[in-house]
PDB file of C-alpha atoms in Angstrom:
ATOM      1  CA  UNK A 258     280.924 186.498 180.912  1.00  0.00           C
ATOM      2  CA  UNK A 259     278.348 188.876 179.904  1.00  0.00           C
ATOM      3  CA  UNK A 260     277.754 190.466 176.319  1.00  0.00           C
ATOM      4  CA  UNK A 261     275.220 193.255 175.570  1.00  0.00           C
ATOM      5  CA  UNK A 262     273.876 192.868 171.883  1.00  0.00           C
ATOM      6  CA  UNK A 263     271.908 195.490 169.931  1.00  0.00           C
ATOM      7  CA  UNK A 264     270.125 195.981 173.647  1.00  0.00           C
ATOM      8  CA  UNK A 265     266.822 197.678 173.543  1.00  0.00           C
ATOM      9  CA  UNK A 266     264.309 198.866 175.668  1.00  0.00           C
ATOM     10  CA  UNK A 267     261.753 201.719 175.435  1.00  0.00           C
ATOM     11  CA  UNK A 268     259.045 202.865 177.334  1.00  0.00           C
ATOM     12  CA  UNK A 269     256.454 204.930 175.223  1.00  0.00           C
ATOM     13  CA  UNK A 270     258.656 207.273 173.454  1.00  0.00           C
ATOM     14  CA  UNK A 271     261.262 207.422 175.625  1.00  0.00           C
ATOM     15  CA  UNK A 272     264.512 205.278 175.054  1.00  0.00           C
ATOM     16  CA  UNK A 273     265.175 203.460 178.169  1.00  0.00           C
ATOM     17  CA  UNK A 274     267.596 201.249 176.910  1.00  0.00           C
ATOM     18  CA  UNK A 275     270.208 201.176 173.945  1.00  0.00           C
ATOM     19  CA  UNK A 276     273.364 199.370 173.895  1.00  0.00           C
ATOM     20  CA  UNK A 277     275.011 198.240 170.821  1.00  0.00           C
ATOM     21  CA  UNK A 278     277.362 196.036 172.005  1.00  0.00           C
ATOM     22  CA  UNK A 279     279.016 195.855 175.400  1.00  0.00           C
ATOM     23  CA  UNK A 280     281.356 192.555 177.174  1.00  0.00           C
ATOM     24  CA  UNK A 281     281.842 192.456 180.762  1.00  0.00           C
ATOM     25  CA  UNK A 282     284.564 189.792 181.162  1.00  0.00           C
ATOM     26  CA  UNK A 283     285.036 187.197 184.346  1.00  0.00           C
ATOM     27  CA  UNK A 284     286.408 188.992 187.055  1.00  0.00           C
ATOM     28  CA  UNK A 285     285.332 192.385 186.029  1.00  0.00           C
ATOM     29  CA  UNK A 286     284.549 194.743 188.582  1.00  0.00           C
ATOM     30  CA  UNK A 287     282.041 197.337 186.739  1.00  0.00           C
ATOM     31  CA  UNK A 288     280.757 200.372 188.091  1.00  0.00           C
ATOM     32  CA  UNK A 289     277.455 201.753 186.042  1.00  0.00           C
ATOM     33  CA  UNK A 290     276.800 205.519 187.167  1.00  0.00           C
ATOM     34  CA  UNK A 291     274.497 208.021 185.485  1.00  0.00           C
ATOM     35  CA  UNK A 292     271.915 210.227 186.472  1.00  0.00           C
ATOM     36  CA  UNK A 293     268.381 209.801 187.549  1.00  0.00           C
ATOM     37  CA  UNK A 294     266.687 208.154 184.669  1.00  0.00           C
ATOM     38  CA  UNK A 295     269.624 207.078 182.446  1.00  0.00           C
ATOM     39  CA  UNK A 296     268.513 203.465 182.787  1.00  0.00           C
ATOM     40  CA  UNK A 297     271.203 201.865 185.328  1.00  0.00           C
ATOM     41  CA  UNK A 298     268.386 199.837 186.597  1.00  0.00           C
ATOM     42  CA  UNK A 299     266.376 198.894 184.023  1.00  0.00           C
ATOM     43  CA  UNK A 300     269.622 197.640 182.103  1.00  0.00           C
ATOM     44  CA  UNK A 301     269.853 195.330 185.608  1.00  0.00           C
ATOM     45  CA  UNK A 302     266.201 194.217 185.377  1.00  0.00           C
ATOM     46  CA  UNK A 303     267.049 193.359 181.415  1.00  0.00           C
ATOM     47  CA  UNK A 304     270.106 191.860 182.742  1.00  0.00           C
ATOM     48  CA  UNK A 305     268.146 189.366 185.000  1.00  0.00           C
ATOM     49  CA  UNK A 306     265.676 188.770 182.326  1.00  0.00           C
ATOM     50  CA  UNK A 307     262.839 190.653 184.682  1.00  0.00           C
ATOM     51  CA  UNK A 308     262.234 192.821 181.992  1.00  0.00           C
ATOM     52  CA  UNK A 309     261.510 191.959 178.388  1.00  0.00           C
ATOM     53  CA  UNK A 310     263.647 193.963 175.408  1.00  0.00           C
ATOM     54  CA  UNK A 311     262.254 195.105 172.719  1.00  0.00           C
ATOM     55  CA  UNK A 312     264.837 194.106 170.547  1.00  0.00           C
ATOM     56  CA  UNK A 313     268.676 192.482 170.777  1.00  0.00           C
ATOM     57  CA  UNK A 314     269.772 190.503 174.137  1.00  0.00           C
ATOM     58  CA  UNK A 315     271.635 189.861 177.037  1.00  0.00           C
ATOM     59  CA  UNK A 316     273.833 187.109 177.214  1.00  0.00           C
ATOM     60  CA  UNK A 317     275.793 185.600 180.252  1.00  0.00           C
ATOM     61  CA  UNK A 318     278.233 182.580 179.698  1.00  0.00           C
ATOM     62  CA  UNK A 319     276.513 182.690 176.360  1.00  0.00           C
ATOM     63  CA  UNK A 320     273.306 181.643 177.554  1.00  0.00           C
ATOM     64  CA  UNK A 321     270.359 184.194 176.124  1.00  0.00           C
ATOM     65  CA  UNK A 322     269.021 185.119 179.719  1.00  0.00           C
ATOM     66  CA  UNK A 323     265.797 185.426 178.013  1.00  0.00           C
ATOM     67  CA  UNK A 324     265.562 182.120 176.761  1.00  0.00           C
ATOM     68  CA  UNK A 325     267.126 179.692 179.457  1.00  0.00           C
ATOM     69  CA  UNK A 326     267.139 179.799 183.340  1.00  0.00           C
ATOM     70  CA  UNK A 327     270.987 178.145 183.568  1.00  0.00           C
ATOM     71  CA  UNK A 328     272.411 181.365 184.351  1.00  0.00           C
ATOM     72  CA  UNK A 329     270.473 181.935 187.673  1.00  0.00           C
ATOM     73  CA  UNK A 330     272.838 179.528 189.258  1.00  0.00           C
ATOM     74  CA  UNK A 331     275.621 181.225 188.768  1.00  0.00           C
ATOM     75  CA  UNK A 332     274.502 185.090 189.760  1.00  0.00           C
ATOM     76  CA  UNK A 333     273.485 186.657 192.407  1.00  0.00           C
ATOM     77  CA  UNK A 334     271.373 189.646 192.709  1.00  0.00           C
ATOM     78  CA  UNK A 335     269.793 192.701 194.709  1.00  0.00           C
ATOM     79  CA  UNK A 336     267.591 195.454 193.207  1.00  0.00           C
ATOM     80  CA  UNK A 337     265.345 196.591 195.670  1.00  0.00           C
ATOM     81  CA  UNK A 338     263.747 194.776 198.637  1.00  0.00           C
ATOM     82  CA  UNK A 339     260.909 193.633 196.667  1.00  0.00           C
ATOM     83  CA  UNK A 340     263.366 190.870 196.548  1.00  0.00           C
ATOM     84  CA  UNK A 341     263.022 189.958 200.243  1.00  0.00           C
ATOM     85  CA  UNK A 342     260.773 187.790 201.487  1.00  0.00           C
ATOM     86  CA  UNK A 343     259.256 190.069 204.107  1.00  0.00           C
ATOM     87  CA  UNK A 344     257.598 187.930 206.434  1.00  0.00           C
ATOM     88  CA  UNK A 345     260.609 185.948 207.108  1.00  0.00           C
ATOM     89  CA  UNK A 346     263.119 186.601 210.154  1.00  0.00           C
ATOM     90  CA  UNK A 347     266.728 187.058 208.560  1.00  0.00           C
ATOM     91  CA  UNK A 348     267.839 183.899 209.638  1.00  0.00           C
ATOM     92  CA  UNK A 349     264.858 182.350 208.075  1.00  0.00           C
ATOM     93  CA  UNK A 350     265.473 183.937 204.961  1.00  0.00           C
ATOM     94  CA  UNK A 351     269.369 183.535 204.877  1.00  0.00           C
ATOM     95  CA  UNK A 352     268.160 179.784 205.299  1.00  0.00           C
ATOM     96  CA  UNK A 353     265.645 179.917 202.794  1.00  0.00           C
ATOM     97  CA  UNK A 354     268.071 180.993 200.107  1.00  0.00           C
ATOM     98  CA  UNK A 355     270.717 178.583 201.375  1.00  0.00           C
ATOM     99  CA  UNK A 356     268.438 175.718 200.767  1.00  0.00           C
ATOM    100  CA  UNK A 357     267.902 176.902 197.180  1.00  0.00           C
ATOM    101  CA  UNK A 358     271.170 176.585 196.739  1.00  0.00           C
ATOM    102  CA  UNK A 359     271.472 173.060 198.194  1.00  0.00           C
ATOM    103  CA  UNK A 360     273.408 175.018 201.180  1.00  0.00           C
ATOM    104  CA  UNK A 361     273.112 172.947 204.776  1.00  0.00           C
ATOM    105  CA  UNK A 362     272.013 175.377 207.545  1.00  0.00           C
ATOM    106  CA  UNK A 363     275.462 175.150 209.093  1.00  0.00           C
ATOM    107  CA  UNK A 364     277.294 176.180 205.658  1.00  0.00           C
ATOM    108  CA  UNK A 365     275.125 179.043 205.786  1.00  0.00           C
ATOM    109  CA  UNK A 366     276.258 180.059 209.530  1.00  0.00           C
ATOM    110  CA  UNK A 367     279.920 179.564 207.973  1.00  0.00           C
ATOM    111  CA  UNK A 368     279.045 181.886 204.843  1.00  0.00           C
ATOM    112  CA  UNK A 369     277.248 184.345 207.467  1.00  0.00           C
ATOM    113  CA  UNK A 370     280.442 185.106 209.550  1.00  0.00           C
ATOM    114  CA  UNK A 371     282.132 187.341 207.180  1.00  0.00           C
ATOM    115  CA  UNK A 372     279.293 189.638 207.365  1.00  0.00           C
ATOM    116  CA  UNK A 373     278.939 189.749 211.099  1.00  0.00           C
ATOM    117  CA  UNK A 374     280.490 193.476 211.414  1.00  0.00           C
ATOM    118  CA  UNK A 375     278.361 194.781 208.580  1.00  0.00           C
ATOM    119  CA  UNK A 376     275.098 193.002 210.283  1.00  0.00           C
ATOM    120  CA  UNK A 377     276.298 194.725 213.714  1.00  0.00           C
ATOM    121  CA  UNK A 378     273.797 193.348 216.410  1.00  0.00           C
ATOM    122  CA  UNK A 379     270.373 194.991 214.583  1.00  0.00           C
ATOM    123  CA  UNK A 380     270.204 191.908 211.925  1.00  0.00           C
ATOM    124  CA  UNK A 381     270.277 188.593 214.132  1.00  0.00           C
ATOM    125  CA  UNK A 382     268.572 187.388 216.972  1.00  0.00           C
ATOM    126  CA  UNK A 383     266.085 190.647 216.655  1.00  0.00           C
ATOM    127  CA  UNK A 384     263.095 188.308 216.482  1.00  0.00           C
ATOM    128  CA  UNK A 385     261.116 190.440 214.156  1.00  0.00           C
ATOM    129  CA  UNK A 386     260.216 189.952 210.142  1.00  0.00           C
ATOM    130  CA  UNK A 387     262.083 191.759 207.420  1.00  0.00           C
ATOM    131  CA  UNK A 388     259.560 193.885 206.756  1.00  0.00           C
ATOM    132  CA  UNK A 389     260.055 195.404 210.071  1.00  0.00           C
ATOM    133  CA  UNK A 390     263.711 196.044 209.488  1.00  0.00           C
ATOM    134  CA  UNK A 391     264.702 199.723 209.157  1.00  0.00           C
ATOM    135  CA  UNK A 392     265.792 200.238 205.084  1.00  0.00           C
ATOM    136  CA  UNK A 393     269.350 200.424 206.153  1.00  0.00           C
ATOM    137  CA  UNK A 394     268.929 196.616 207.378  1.00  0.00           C
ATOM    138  CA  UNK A 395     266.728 195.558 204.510  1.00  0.00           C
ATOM    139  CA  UNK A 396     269.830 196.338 202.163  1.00  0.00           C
ATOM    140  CA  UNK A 397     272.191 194.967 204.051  1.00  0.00           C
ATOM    141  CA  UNK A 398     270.157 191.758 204.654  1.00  0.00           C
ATOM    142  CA  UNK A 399     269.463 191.456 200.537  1.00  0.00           C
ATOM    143  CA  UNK A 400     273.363 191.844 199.554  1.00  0.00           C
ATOM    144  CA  UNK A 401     274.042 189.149 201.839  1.00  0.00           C
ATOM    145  CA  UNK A 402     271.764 186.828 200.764  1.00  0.00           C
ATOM    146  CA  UNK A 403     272.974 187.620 196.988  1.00  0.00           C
ATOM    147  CA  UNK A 404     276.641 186.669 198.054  1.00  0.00           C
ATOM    148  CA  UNK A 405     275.299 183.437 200.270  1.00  0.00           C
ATOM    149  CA  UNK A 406     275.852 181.153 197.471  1.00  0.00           C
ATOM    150  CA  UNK A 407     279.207 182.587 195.651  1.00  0.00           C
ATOM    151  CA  UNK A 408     277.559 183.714 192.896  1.00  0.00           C
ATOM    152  CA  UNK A 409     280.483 183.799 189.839  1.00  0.00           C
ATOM    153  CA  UNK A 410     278.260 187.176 188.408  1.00  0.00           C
ATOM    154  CA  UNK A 411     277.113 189.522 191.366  1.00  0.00           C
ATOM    155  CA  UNK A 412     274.729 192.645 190.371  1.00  0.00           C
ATOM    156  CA  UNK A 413     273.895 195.204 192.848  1.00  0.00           C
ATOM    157  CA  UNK A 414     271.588 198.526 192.411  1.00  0.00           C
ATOM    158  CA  UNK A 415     272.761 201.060 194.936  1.00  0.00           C
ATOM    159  CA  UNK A 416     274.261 199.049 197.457  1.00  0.00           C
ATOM    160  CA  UNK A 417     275.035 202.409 199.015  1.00  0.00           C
ATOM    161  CA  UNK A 418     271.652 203.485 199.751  1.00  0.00           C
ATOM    162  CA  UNK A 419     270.485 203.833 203.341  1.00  0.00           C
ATOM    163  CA  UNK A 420     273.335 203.081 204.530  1.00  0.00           C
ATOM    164  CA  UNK A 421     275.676 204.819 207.447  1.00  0.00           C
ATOM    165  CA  UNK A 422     279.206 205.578 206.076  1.00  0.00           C
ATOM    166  CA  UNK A 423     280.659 202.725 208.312  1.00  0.00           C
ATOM    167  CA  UNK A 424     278.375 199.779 206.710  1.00  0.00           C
ATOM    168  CA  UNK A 425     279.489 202.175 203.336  1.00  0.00           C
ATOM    169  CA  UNK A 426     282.835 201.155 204.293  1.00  0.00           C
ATOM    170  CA  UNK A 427     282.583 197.778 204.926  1.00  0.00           C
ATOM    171  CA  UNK A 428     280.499 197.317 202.152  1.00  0.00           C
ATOM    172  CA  UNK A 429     283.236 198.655 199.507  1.00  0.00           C
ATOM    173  CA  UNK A 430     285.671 195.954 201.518  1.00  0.00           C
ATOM    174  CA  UNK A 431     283.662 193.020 201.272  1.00  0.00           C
ATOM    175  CA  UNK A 432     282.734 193.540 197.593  1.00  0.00           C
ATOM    176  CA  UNK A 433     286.456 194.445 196.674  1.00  0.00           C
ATOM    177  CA  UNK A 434     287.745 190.641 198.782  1.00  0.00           C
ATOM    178  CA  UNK A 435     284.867 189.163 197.483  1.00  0.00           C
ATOM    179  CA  UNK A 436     285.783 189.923 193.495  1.00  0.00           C
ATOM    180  CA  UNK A 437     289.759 189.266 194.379  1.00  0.00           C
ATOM    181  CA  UNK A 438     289.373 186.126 195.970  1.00  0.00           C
ATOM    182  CA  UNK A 439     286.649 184.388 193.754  1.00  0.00           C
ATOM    183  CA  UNK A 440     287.025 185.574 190.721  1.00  0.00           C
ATOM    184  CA  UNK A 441     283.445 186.755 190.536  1.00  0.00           C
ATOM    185  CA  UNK A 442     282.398 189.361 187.952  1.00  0.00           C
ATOM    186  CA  UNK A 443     281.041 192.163 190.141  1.00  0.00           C
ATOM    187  CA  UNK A 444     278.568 195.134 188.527  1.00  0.00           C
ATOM    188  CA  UNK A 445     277.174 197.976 190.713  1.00  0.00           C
ATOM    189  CA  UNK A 446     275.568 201.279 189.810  1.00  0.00           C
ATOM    190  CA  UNK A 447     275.455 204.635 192.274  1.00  0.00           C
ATOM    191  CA  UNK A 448     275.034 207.636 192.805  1.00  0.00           C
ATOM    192  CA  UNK A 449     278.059 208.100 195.136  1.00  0.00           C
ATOM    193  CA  UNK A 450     281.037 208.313 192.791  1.00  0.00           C
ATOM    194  CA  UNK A 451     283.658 208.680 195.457  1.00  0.00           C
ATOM    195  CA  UNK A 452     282.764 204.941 196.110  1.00  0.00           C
ATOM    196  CA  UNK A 453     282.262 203.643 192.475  1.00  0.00           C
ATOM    197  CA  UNK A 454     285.978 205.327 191.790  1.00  0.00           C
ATOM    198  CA  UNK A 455     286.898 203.741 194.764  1.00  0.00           C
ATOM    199  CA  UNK A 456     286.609 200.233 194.301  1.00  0.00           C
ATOM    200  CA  UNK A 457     285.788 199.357 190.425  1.00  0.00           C
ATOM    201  CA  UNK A 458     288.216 199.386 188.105  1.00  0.00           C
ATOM    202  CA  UNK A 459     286.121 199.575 185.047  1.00  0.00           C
ATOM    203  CA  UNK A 460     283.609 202.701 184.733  1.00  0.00           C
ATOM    204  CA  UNK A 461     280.469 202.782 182.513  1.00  0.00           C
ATOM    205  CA  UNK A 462     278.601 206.216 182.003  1.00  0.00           C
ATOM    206  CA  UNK A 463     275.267 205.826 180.664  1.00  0.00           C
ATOM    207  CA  UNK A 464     273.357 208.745 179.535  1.00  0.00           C
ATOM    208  CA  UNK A 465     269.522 208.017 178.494  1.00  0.00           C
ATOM    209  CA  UNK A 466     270.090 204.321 177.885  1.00  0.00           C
ATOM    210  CA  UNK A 467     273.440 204.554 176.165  1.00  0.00           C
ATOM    211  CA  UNK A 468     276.893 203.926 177.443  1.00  0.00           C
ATOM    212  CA  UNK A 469     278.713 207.433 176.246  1.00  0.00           C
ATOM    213  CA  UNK A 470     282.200 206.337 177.825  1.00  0.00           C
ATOM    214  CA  UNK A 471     283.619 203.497 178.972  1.00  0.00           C
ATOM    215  CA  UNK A 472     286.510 204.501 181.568  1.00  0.00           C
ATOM    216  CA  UNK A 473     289.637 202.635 182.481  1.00  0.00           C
ATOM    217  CA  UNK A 474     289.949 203.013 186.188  1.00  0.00           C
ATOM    218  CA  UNK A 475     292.981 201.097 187.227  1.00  0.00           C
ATOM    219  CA  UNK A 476     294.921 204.084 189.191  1.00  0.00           C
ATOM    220  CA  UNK A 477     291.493 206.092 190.134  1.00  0.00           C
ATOM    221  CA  UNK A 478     291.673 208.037 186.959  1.00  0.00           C
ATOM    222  CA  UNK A 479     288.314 208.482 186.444  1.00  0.00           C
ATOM    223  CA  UNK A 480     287.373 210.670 189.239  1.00  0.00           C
ATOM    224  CA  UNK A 481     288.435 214.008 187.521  1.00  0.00           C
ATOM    225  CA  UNK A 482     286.912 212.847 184.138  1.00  0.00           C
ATOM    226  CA  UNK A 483     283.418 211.768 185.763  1.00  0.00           C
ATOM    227  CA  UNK A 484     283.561 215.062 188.074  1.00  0.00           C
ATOM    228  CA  UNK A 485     283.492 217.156 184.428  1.00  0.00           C
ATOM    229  CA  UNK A 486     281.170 215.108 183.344  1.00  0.00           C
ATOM    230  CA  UNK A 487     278.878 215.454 186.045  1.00  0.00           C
ATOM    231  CA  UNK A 488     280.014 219.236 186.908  1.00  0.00           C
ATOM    232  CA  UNK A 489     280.991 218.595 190.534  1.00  0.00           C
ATOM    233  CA  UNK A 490     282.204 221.486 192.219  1.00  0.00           C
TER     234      UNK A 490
END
């Protein structure tokens, strides 16, 4: 699904970015954690080709993401909400991306109603933009719209963030179904180990731009090892 080949990226002197070689396979559900600065995110943005390495490449289905857009249709994405299109209502937006996808407006209604605990009543019918939305409701509106079109590669930075440890909850359930019953390759980073441990069953721990450990996670055996790592009390 995805392979990681002689992956660079710095910025000045400092190494952002080095992976020698790394394969996510289909159906992979791949936590990235690390601390501030170890390049979870800019290994995303290389990822989705919206940053340019310095040297080796990113490939997903075996398409160089640098070099052809083919692999947009299959994956699904949310960074940050410089991704939303803030002067759009939700539904507009939901729409919006629908219609990229060649989705009719009542397909996206259908897609919607799995999501309709997590949106609570503060997402639909509010008649206000989405730059007007509190950041809780701006991340919960951009992972939706990333899983609107059942993306086969989903990549999510943070989905925890901002959020109250209910939507937390029903986040971790959605992404969990949402792996099982299609298939989909699923990669998140956080912060919050308790959820990465929680629901991926694959671990990477990057440290300054280089995966140190790749964990095995089937029976939640990474907690204790990642809690060293990271000295939790």
């Amino acid at each position: 699904m995805i392979t990681i080949n002689q992956l660079q990226k710095n910025f000045g002197d400092k190494q952002a970015v080095h992976i020698e070689n790394y394969t996510i396979h289909q159906g992979d559900m791949v936590g990235l954690v690390g601390n501030n600065g170890a390049g979870k995110t800019t290994l995303f943005r290389l990822m989705l080709d919206l940053l340019k390495a310095d040297a080796g490449n990113v490939t997903i289905n075996h398409i160089d993401v640098s070099q052809s857009e083919d692999w947009k249709t299959i994956t699904g994405a949310f960074i940050d909400d410089g991704f939303l299109i803030d002067y759009l209502t939700p539904e507009e937006y939901f729409y919006f991306i629908g219609k990229m996808y060649g989705l009719k407006k009542e397909e996206v209604d259908e897609r919607l109603l799995p999501f309709e605990r997590l949106m609570g009543d503060e997402v639909m019918g509010q008649k206000k933009y989405i730059r007007n939305f509190s950041a809780g409701n701006k991340q919960k509106i951009g992972i939706i719209s990333a899983m609107l079109h059942y993306p086969q590669l989903l990549i999510l930075d943070e989905p925890f963030n901002f959020l109250d440890p209910s939507s937390q909850s029903i986040i971790k359930h959605l992404l969990k179904r949402y792996n099982e019953e299609h298939n989909a390759t699923v990669i998140i980073s956080s912060h919050n180990l308790n959820h990465t441990v929680d629901i991926c069953p694959r671990i990477a721990l990057l440290e300054h731009g280089v995966i140190i450990r790749d964990i095995n996670n089937e029976d939640n055996s990474a907690e204790k090892e990642l809690e060293d790592y990271f000295n939790v009390e």
